[in-house]
mmCIF file of N, CA and C in Angstrom:
data_model
loop_
_atom_site.group_PDB
_atom_site.id
_atom_site.type_symbol
_atom_site.label_atom_id
_atom_site.label_comp_id
_atom_site.label_asym_id
_atom_site.label_seq_id
_atom_site.Cartn_x
_atom_site.Cartn_y
_atom_site.Cartn_z
ATOM 1 N N MET V 6 -16.506 89.689 199.768
ATOM 2 C CA MET V 6 -16.904 88.448 200.630
ATOM 3 C C MET V 6 -16.614 87.796 201.131
ATOM 4 N N VAL V 7 -15.154 87.307 200.895
ATOM 5 C CA VAL V 7 -14.153 86.837 201.711
ATOM 6 C C VAL V 7 -14.257 87.274 203.188
ATOM 7 N N PHE V 8 -13.748 88.213 203.525
ATOM 8 C CA PHE V 8 -14.192 88.646 204.791
ATOM 9 C C PHE V 8 -15.240 88.458 205.559
ATOM 10 N N LEU V 9 -16.290 89.016 205.018
ATOM 11 C CA LEU V 9 -17.942 88.148 205.482
ATOM 12 C C LEU V 9 -17.615 87.021 205.563
ATOM 13 N N ALA V 10 -17.585 86.109 204.611
ATOM 14 C CA ALA V 10 -17.430 84.682 205.137
ATOM 15 C C ALA V 10 -16.767 84.036 205.983
ATOM 16 N N SER V 11 -15.770 85.063 206.056
ATOM 17 C CA SER V 11 -14.376 84.443 207.918
ATOM 18 C C SER V 11 -14.822 84.513 208.813
ATOM 19 N N GLY V 12 -15.507 85.947 208.678
ATOM 20 C CA GLY V 12 -16.633 86.667 210.088
ATOM 21 C C GLY V 12 -17.713 85.725 210.563
ATOM 22 N N LEU V 13 -18.189 85.328 209.562
ATOM 23 C CA LEU V 13 -19.695 84.448 209.665
ATOM 24 C C LEU V 13 -19.279 82.784 210.203
ATOM 25 N N VAL V 14 -18.235 82.327 209.179
ATOM 26 C CA VAL V 14 -17.499 81.183 210.277
ATOM 27 C C VAL V 14 -16.859 81.379 211.725
ATOM 28 N N PHE V 15 -16.513 82.416 211.781
ATOM 29 C CA PHE V 15 -15.918 82.838 213.647
ATOM 30 C C PHE V 15 -16.711 82.817 213.979
ATOM 31 N N LEU V 16 -17.919 83.725 214.098
ATOM 32 C CA LEU V 16 -19.539 83.784 214.637
ATOM 33 C C LEU V 16 -19.960 82.395 214.743
ATOM 34 N N ARG V 17 -19.969 81.899 213.559
ATOM 35 C CA ARG V 17 -20.412 80.351 214.077
ATOM 36 C C ARG V 17 -20.079 79.180 215.310
ATOM 37 N N GLY V 18 -18.654 79.187 214.819
ATOM 38 C CA GLY V 18 -17.606 78.437 215.883
ATOM 39 C C GLY V 18 -17.515 79.092 216.752
ATOM 40 N N TYR V 19 -17.777 80.315 217.330
ATOM 41 C CA TYR V 19 -17.880 80.753 218.082
ATOM 42 C C TYR V 19 -19.111 80.500 219.561
ATOM 43 N N SER V 20 -20.609 80.353 218.801
ATOM 44 C CA SER V 20 -21.596 80.628 219.253
ATOM 45 C C SER V 20 -21.471 79.053 219.446
ATOM 46 N N ALA V 21 -20.856 78.003 218.385
ATOM 47 C CA ALA V 21 -20.761 76.474 218.567
ATOM 48 C C ALA V 21 -20.064 75.823 220.026
ATOM 49 N N VAL V 22 -19.315 77.309 220.561
ATOM 50 C CA VAL V 22 -18.206 76.714 221.645
ATOM 51 C C VAL V 22 -19.397 77.054 223.000
ATOM 52 N N ALA V 23 -19.560 78.329 222.958
ATOM 53 C CA ALA V 23 -20.570 79.093 223.712
ATOM 54 C C ALA V 23 -21.663 77.912 224.112
ATOM 55 N N ASP V 24 -22.300 77.529 223.331
ATOM 56 C CA ASP V 24 -23.449 76.751 223.219
ATOM 57 C C ASP V 24 -22.972 75.192 223.874
ATOM 58 N N ILE V 25 -21.915 74.367 223.697
ATOM 59 C CA ILE V 25 -21.670 73.279 224.065
ATOM 60 C C ILE V 25 -20.900 73.797 225.754
ATOM 61 N N ALA V 26 -21.076 75.237 225.872
ATOM 62 C CA ALA V 26 -20.490 75.358 226.833
ATOM 63 C C ALA V 26 -21.708 75.599 228.371
ATOM 64 N N ASN V 27 -22.805 75.563 227.480
ATOM 65 C CA ASN V 27 -24.054 76.006 228.484
ATOM 66 C C ASN V 27 -24.419 73.981 228.432
ATOM 67 N N GLY V 28 -23.807 73.217 228.027
ATOM 68 C CA GLY V 28 -24.467 71.618 228.046
ATOM 69 C C GLY V 28 -24.864 71.231 226.683
ATOM 70 N N ASP V 29 -25.280 72.081 225.435
ATOM 71 C CA ASP V 29 -26.358 71.992 224.174
ATOM 72 C C ASP V 29 -25.271 71.499 223.010
ATOM 73 N N PRO V 30 -24.816 69.703 222.970
ATOM 74 C CA PRO V 30 -23.673 69.933 222.065
ATOM 75 C C PRO V 30 -24.256 69.957 220.359
ATOM 76 N N SER V 31 -25.628 70.334 220.388
ATOM 77 C CA SER V 31 -26.172 69.873 218.935
ATOM 78 C C SER V 31 -25.898 71.353 218.616
ATOM 79 N N GLU V 32 -25.178 72.181 218.305
ATOM 80 C CA GLU V 32 -24.500 73.176 217.061
ATOM 81 C C GLU V 32 -23.265 72.403 217.030
ATOM 82 N N VAL V 33 -22.543 72.220 218.081
ATOM 83 C CA VAL V 33 -21.172 71.590 217.623
ATOM 84 C C VAL V 33 -20.948 70.222 217.211
ATOM 85 N N LEU V 34 -22.231 69.625 216.928
ATOM 86 C CA LEU V 34 -22.578 68.284 216.139
ATOM 87 C C LEU V 34 -23.255 68.900 214.330
ATOM 88 N N ALA V 35 -23.060 69.181 214.534
ATOM 89 C CA ALA V 35 -23.956 70.079 212.841
ATOM 90 C C ALA V 35 -23.137 71.020 212.598
ATOM 91 N N PHE V 36 -21.917 71.215 213.059
ATOM 92 C CA PHE V 36 -20.667 72.452 212.741
ATOM 93 C C PHE V 36 -20.078 71.809 211.002
ATOM 94 N N PRO V 37 -20.220 70.748 211.540
ATOM 95 C CA PRO V 37 -19.290 70.326 209.896
ATOM 96 C C PRO V 37 -20.106 70.265 208.664
ATOM 97 N N LEU V 38 -21.509 70.134 208.410
ATOM 98 C CA LEU V 38 -22.549 70.376 207.583
ATOM 99 C C LEU V 38 -23.307 71.230 207.142
ATOM 100 N N THR V 39 -23.248 72.400 208.699
ATOM 101 C CA THR V 39 -23.349 73.786 208.076
ATOM 102 C C THR V 39 -22.914 74.939 208.099
ATOM 103 N N VAL V 40 -21.489 74.719 209.143
ATOM 104 C CA VAL V 40 -20.577 75.643 208.414
ATOM 105 C C VAL V 40 -19.326 75.226 207.865
ATOM 106 N N ILE V 41 -18.523 73.874 207.759
ATOM 107 C CA ILE V 41 -17.107 73.574 207.058
ATOM 108 C C ILE V 41 -17.233 73.391 205.551
ATOM 109 N N MET V 42 -18.918 72.771 205.574
ATOM 110 C CA MET V 42 -18.949 72.242 203.713
ATOM 111 C C MET V 42 -19.313 73.600 203.170
ATOM 112 N N PRO V 43 -20.270 74.256 204.130
ATOM 113 C CA PRO V 43 -20.477 75.444 202.746
ATOM 114 C C PRO V 43 -19.445 76.485 202.876
ATOM 115 N N GLY V 44 -18.828 76.634 203.948
ATOM 116 C CA GLY V 44 -17.172 77.213 203.964
ATOM 117 C C GLY V 44 -16.313 76.920 202.747
ATOM 118 N N LEU V 45 -15.911 75.942 202.483
ATOM 119 C CA LEU V 45 -15.130 74.918 201.409
ATOM 120 C C LEU V 45 -16.087 75.108 200.183
ATOM 121 N N ALA V 46 -16.849 75.110 199.797
ATOM 122 C CA ALA V 46 -17.830 75.779 198.465
ATOM 123 C C ALA V 46 -17.526 77.292 198.210
ATOM 124 N N PHE V 47 -18.015 77.779 199.300
ATOM 125 C CA PHE V 47 -17.628 79.314 199.150
ATOM 126 C C PHE V 47 -15.809 79.571 198.728
ATOM 127 N N ALA V 48 -15.096 78.906 199.196
ATOM 128 C CA ALA V 48 -13.983 78.953 199.244
ATOM 129 C C ALA V 48 -13.556 78.522 197.655
ATOM 130 N N PHE V 49 -13.932 77.186 197.027
ATOM 131 C CA PHE V 49 -13.605 76.866 195.984
ATOM 132 C C PHE V 49 -14.278 78.381 194.830
ATOM 133 N N LEU V 50 -15.567 78.961 195.232
ATOM 134 C CA LEU V 50 -16.103 79.487 194.203
ATOM 135 C C LEU V 50 -15.403 80.719 194.169
ATOM 136 N N ALA V 51 -14.774 81.165 195.097
ATOM 137 C CA ALA V 51 -14.142 82.284 195.343
ATOM 138 C C ALA V 51 -12.724 82.500 194.985
ATOM 139 N N LEU V 52 -12.404 80.912 194.481
ATOM 140 C CA LEU V 52 -10.975 81.240 193.967
ATOM 141 C C LEU V 52 -10.879 80.997 192.997
ATOM 142 N N ARG V 53 -12.419 80.277 192.411
ATOM 143 C CA ARG V 53 -12.010 80.412 191.036
ATOM 144 C C ARG V 53 -12.487 81.650 190.109
ATOM 145 N N ARG V 54 -11.733 81.893 189.209
ATOM 146 C CA ARG V 54 -11.133 82.806 188.159
ATOM 147 C C ARG V 54 -11.333 82.815 186.756
ATOM 148 N N ASP V 55 -11.839 81.457 186.257
ATOM 149 C CA ASP V 55 -11.647 81.178 184.493
ATOM 150 C C ASP V 55 -12.642 81.095 184.170
ATOM 151 N N VAL V 56 -14.144 81.745 184.564
ATOM 152 C CA VAL V 56 -15.349 82.346 184.519
ATOM 153 C C VAL V 56 -15.790 83.075 183.457
ATOM 154 N N SER V 57 -15.933 83.296 181.775
ATOM 155 C CA SER V 57 -15.379 83.596 180.799
ATOM 156 C C SER V 57 -16.457 84.346 179.922
ATOM 157 N N THR V 58 -18.137 84.031 180.953
ATOM 158 C CA THR V 58 -19.199 84.442 180.071
ATOM 159 C C THR V 58 -20.030 85.418 181.552
ATOM 160 N N GLN V 59 -20.599 86.514 180.850
ATOM 161 C CA GLN V 59 -21.228 87.669 182.404
ATOM 162 C C GLN V 59 -22.349 86.800 182.781
ATOM 163 N N GLU V 60 -22.938 85.767 182.211
ATOM 164 C CA GLU V 60 -23.844 85.180 183.294
ATOM 165 C C GLU V 60 -23.165 84.103 183.796
ATOM 166 N N GLY V 61 -21.753 83.267 183.763
ATOM 167 C CA GLY V 61 -21.019 82.372 184.297
ATOM 168 C C GLY V 61 -20.572 83.824 186.074
ATOM 169 N N ALA V 62 -20.239 84.701 185.528
ATOM 170 C CA ALA V 62 -19.972 85.293 186.648
ATOM 171 C C ALA V 62 -21.125 85.436 187.858
ATOM 172 N N LEU V 63 -22.050 85.732 186.929
ATOM 173 C CA LEU V 63 -23.445 86.754 188.220
ATOM 174 C C LEU V 63 -23.849 85.091 188.749
ATOM 175 N N MET V 64 -23.854 84.025 188.002
ATOM 176 C CA MET V 64 -24.006 82.589 188.776
ATOM 177 C C MET V 64 -23.121 82.427 189.704
ATOM 178 N N GLN V 65 -22.070 82.736 189.394
ATOM 179 C CA GLN V 65 -20.878 82.386 190.372
ATOM 180 C C GLN V 65 -20.925 83.782 191.851
ATOM 181 N N MET V 66 -21.324 84.737 191.592
ATOM 182 C CA MET V 66 -21.399 85.467 192.388
ATOM 183 C C MET V 66 -22.979 85.381 193.410
ATOM 184 N N GLY V 67 -24.274 84.890 192.424
ATOM 185 C CA GLY V 67 -25.083 84.504 193.017
ATOM 186 C C GLY V 67 -24.779 83.051 194.048
ATOM 187 N N ALA V 68 -24.319 82.255 193.639
ATOM 188 C CA ALA V 68 -23.960 81.334 194.399
ATOM 189 C C ALA V 68 -23.143 81.495 196.006
ATOM 190 N N MET V 69 -22.179 82.594 195.637
ATOM 191 C CA MET V 69 -21.213 82.957 196.675
ATOM 192 C C MET V 69 -22.646 83.351 197.460
ATOM 193 N N ILE V 70 -23.255 84.394 197.264
ATOM 194 C CA ILE V 70 -24.200 85.201 198.104
ATOM 195 C C ILE V 70 -25.108 84.110 198.714
ATOM 196 N N GLN V 71 -25.917 82.949 197.922
ATOM 197 C CA GLN V 71 -26.274 81.647 198.587
ATOM 198 C C GLN V 71 -25.774 80.996 199.915
ATOM 199 N N ILE V 72 -24.378 80.634 199.721
ATOM 200 C CA ILE V 72 -24.004 79.969 200.437
ATOM 201 C C ILE V 72 -23.281 80.883 201.718
ATOM 202 N N LEU V 73 -23.252 82.226 201.507
ATOM 203 C CA LEU V 73 -22.953 83.240 202.683
ATOM 204 C C LEU V 73 -24.579 83.201 203.623
ATOM 205 N N LEU V 74 -26.242 83.065 203.013
ATOM 206 C CA LEU V 74 -26.502 83.018 203.794
ATOM 207 C C LEU V 74 -27.278 81.571 203.948
ATOM 208 N N ILE V 75 -26.513 80.584 203.886
ATOM 209 C CA ILE V 75 -26.777 79.212 204.448
ATOM 210 C C ILE V 75 -25.962 79.112 205.604
ATOM 211 N N ILE V 76 -24.732 79.835 205.476
ATOM 212 C CA ILE V 76 -23.411 80.200 207.402
ATOM 213 C C ILE V 76 -24.804 80.775 208.021
ATOM 214 N N ALA V 77 -25.008 82.247 207.492
ATOM 215 C CA ALA V 77 -25.509 82.699 208.617
ATOM 216 C C ALA V 77 -26.694 82.314 208.901
ATOM 217 N N LEU V 78 -27.520 81.601 208.364
ATOM 218 C CA LEU V 78 -28.993 81.597 208.917
ATOM 219 C C LEU V 78 -29.424 80.383 208.823
ATOM 220 N N PRO V 79 -28.476 79.811 210.356
ATOM 221 C CA PRO V 79 -28.765 78.524 210.128
ATOM 222 C C PRO V 79 -30.367 77.379 209.985
ATOM 223 N N SER V 80 -31.261 78.404 210.714
ATOM 224 C CA SER V 80 -32.590 77.890 210.103
ATOM 225 C C SER V 80 -33.180 77.508 208.841
ATOM 226 N N PHE V 81 -32.663 78.657 208.079
ATOM 227 C CA PHE V 81 -33.007 78.117 206.829
ATOM 228 C C PHE V 81 -31.837 77.652 205.676
ATOM 229 N N GLY V 82 -31.151 77.077 206.491
ATOM 230 C CA GLY V 82 -29.703 76.714 205.453
ATOM 231 C C GLY V 82 -30.393 75.526 204.429
ATOM 232 N N LEU V 83 -31.283 74.691 205.390
ATOM 233 C CA LEU V 83 -31.735 73.807 204.519
ATOM 234 C C LEU V 83 -32.979 74.158 203.464
ATOM 235 N N HIS V 84 -33.442 75.137 203.701
ATOM 236 C CA HIS V 84 -34.429 75.485 202.459
ATOM 237 C C HIS V 84 -33.128 75.978 201.507
ATOM 238 N N LEU V 85 -32.441 76.699 201.920
ATOM 239 C CA LEU V 85 -31.639 76.892 200.747
ATOM 240 C C LEU V 85 -30.599 76.315 199.899
ATOM 241 N N ALA V 86 -30.031 75.418 200.858
ATOM 242 C CA ALA V 86 -29.301 74.082 200.266
ATOM 243 C C ALA V 86 -30.228 73.645 199.256
ATOM 244 N N LEU V 87 -31.586 73.146 199.362
ATOM 245 C CA LEU V 87 -32.310 72.790 198.469
ATOM 246 C C LEU V 87 -32.831 73.092 197.440
ATOM 247 N N GLY V 88 -33.029 74.343 197.141
ATOM 248 C CA GLY V 88 -32.454 75.163 196.138
ATOM 249 C C GLY V 88 -33.824 76.196 196.165
ATOM 250 N N PHE V 89 -34.270 76.427 196.888
ATOM 251 C CA PHE V 89 -34.773 78.111 197.295
ATOM 252 C C PHE V 89 -34.034 79.110 196.360
ATOM 253 N N PRO V 90 -35.256 79.777 195.117
ATOM 254 C CA PRO V 90 -34.006 80.484 193.790
ATOM 255 C C PRO V 90 -33.257 81.743 194.422
ATOM 256 N N ILE V 91 -33.113 81.575 195.293
ATOM 257 C CA ILE V 91 -32.006 82.754 195.638
ATOM 258 C C ILE V 91 -30.628 83.425 194.681
ATOM 259 N N VAL V 92 -29.998 82.550 194.082
ATOM 260 C CA VAL V 92 -28.883 82.492 193.383
ATOM 261 C C VAL V 92 -29.994 83.333 192.146
ATOM 262 N N PHE V 93 -31.175 83.112 191.316
ATOM 263 C CA PHE V 93 -31.262 83.814 190.108
ATOM 264 C C PHE V 93 -31.978 84.772 190.479
ATOM 265 N N LEU V 94 -32.826 84.987 191.973
ATOM 266 C CA LEU V 94 -33.154 85.771 192.114
ATOM 267 C C LEU V 94 -32.134 87.137 192.667
ATOM 268 N N ILE V 95 -30.989 86.824 192.883
ATOM 269 C CA ILE V 95 -29.853 87.766 193.058
ATOM 270 C C ILE V 95 -29.610 88.339 191.675
ATOM 271 N N VAL V 96 -29.038 87.288 190.672
ATOM 272 C CA VAL V 96 -28.906 87.659 188.981
ATOM 273 C C VAL V 96 -30.382 88.875 189.012
ATOM 274 N N GLU V 97 -31.017 88.203 189.031
ATOM 275 C CA GLU V 97 -32.028 89.357 187.840
ATOM 276 C C GLU V 97 -32.535 90.714 189.076
ATOM 277 N N ILE V 98 -32.043 91.130 190.530
ATOM 278 C CA ILE V 98 -31.733 92.302 190.777
ATOM 279 C C ILE V 98 -30.362 92.919 190.430
ATOM 280 N N PHE V 99 -29.569 92.232 190.339
ATOM 281 C CA PHE V 99 -28.232 92.610 189.362
ATOM 282 C C PHE V 99 -28.341 92.785 188.662
ATOM 283 N N GLU V 100 -29.476 92.620 187.433
ATOM 284 C CA GLU V 100 -29.321 93.113 185.936
ATOM 285 C C GLU V 100 -30.149 94.041 185.814
ATOM 286 N N THR V 101 -31.445 94.240 186.971
ATOM 287 C CA THR V 101 -32.185 95.010 186.700
ATOM 288 C C THR V 101 -32.370 96.353 187.566
ATOM 289 N N ARG V 102 -31.704 96.183 189.007
ATOM 290 C CA ARG V 102 -31.621 97.046 189.897
ATOM 291 C C ARG V 102 -30.058 97.703 190.133
ATOM 292 N N MET V 103 -29.261 97.307 189.280
ATOM 293 C CA MET V 103 -27.964 97.799 190.496
ATOM 294 C C MET V 103 -27.684 98.958 189.384
ATOM 295 N N PRO V 104 -27.153 100.221 189.606
ATOM 296 C CA PRO V 104 -26.232 100.633 188.986
ATOM 297 C C PRO V 104 -25.388 100.548 187.980
ATOM 298 N N LEU V 105 -25.399 100.906 186.621
ATOM 299 C CA LEU V 105 -24.585 100.495 185.576
ATOM 300 C C LEU V 105 -22.992 100.901 186.124
ATOM 301 N N MET V 106 -22.561 101.670 186.848
ATOM 302 C CA MET V 106 -21.553 101.931 187.116
ATOM 303 C C MET V 106 -20.560 100.559 188.375
ATOM 304 N N ILE V 107 -21.613 100.501 188.868
ATOM 305 C CA ILE V 107 -21.029 99.555 190.126
ATOM 306 C C ILE V 107 -21.393 98.025 189.427
ATOM 307 N N LYS V 108 -22.019 97.852 188.548
ATOM 308 C CA LYS V 108 -22.811 96.441 187.904
ATOM 309 C C LYS V 108 -21.115 96.381 186.696
ATOM 310 N N VAL V 109 -20.712 97.470 186.255
ATOM 311 C CA VAL V 109 -19.537 97.443 185.528
ATOM 312 C C VAL V 109 -18.321 96.888 186.123
ATOM 313 N N LYS V 110 -18.365 97.866 187.557
ATOM 314 C CA LYS V 110 -16.916 97.282 188.060
ATOM 315 C C LYS V 110 -16.657 95.413 188.956
ATOM 316 N N ILE V 111 -17.490 95.638 189.021
ATOM 317 C CA ILE V 111 -18.005 93.950 189.556
ATOM 318 C C ILE V 111 -17.824 92.851 188.301
ATOM 319 N N LEU V 112 -18.604 93.168 187.087
ATOM 320 C CA LEU V 112 -18.203 91.833 186.700
ATOM 321 C C LEU V 112 -16.576 91.923 185.588
ATOM 322 N N GLN V 113 -16.217 93.588 185.699
ATOM 323 C CA GLN V 113 -14.733 93.459 185.720
ATOM 324 C C GLN V 113 -13.668 92.781 186.344
ATOM 325 N N ARG V 114 -14.289 92.718 187.791
ATOM 326 C CA ARG V 114 -13.435 92.261 188.977
ATOM 327 C C ARG V 114 -13.659 90.631 188.603
ATOM 328 N N LEU V 115 -14.679 90.189 188.337
ATOM 329 C CA LEU V 115 -15.382 88.692 188.105
ATOM 330 C C LEU V 115 -14.720 88.365 187.046
ATOM 331 N N LEU V 116 -14.501 88.791 185.600
ATOM 332 C CA LEU V 116 -14.395 88.279 184.886
ATOM 333 C C LEU V 116 -12.934 88.327 184.274
ATOM 334 N N LYS V 117 -12.096 88.589 185.345
ATOM 335 C CA LYS V 117 -10.307 89.234 185.377
ATOM 336 C C LYS V 117 -9.733 87.085 184.717
#
């Protein structure tokens, strides 16, 4: 997920530079709030390893995925940031549809 986040930040940065070269400064002006702030929040969650419960680990993973969606989909970023229940949907799908072997591996990695 960290590589995906850094790739998204790079891609959004590249598109911001391309837009300013074409004379549209709006993406560069929005870059700090639409990419840098969510990127910092993602980094905080990615470096946090003191989650002691399974529910906390799942909420952390769901929040990281939601932040990736905020970075990747700038037109829906506001809706996602204002509480669209993606985290709960991700946790529910993880609990009900994820194969047990994959679920155990992910939880062991998150609960270290």
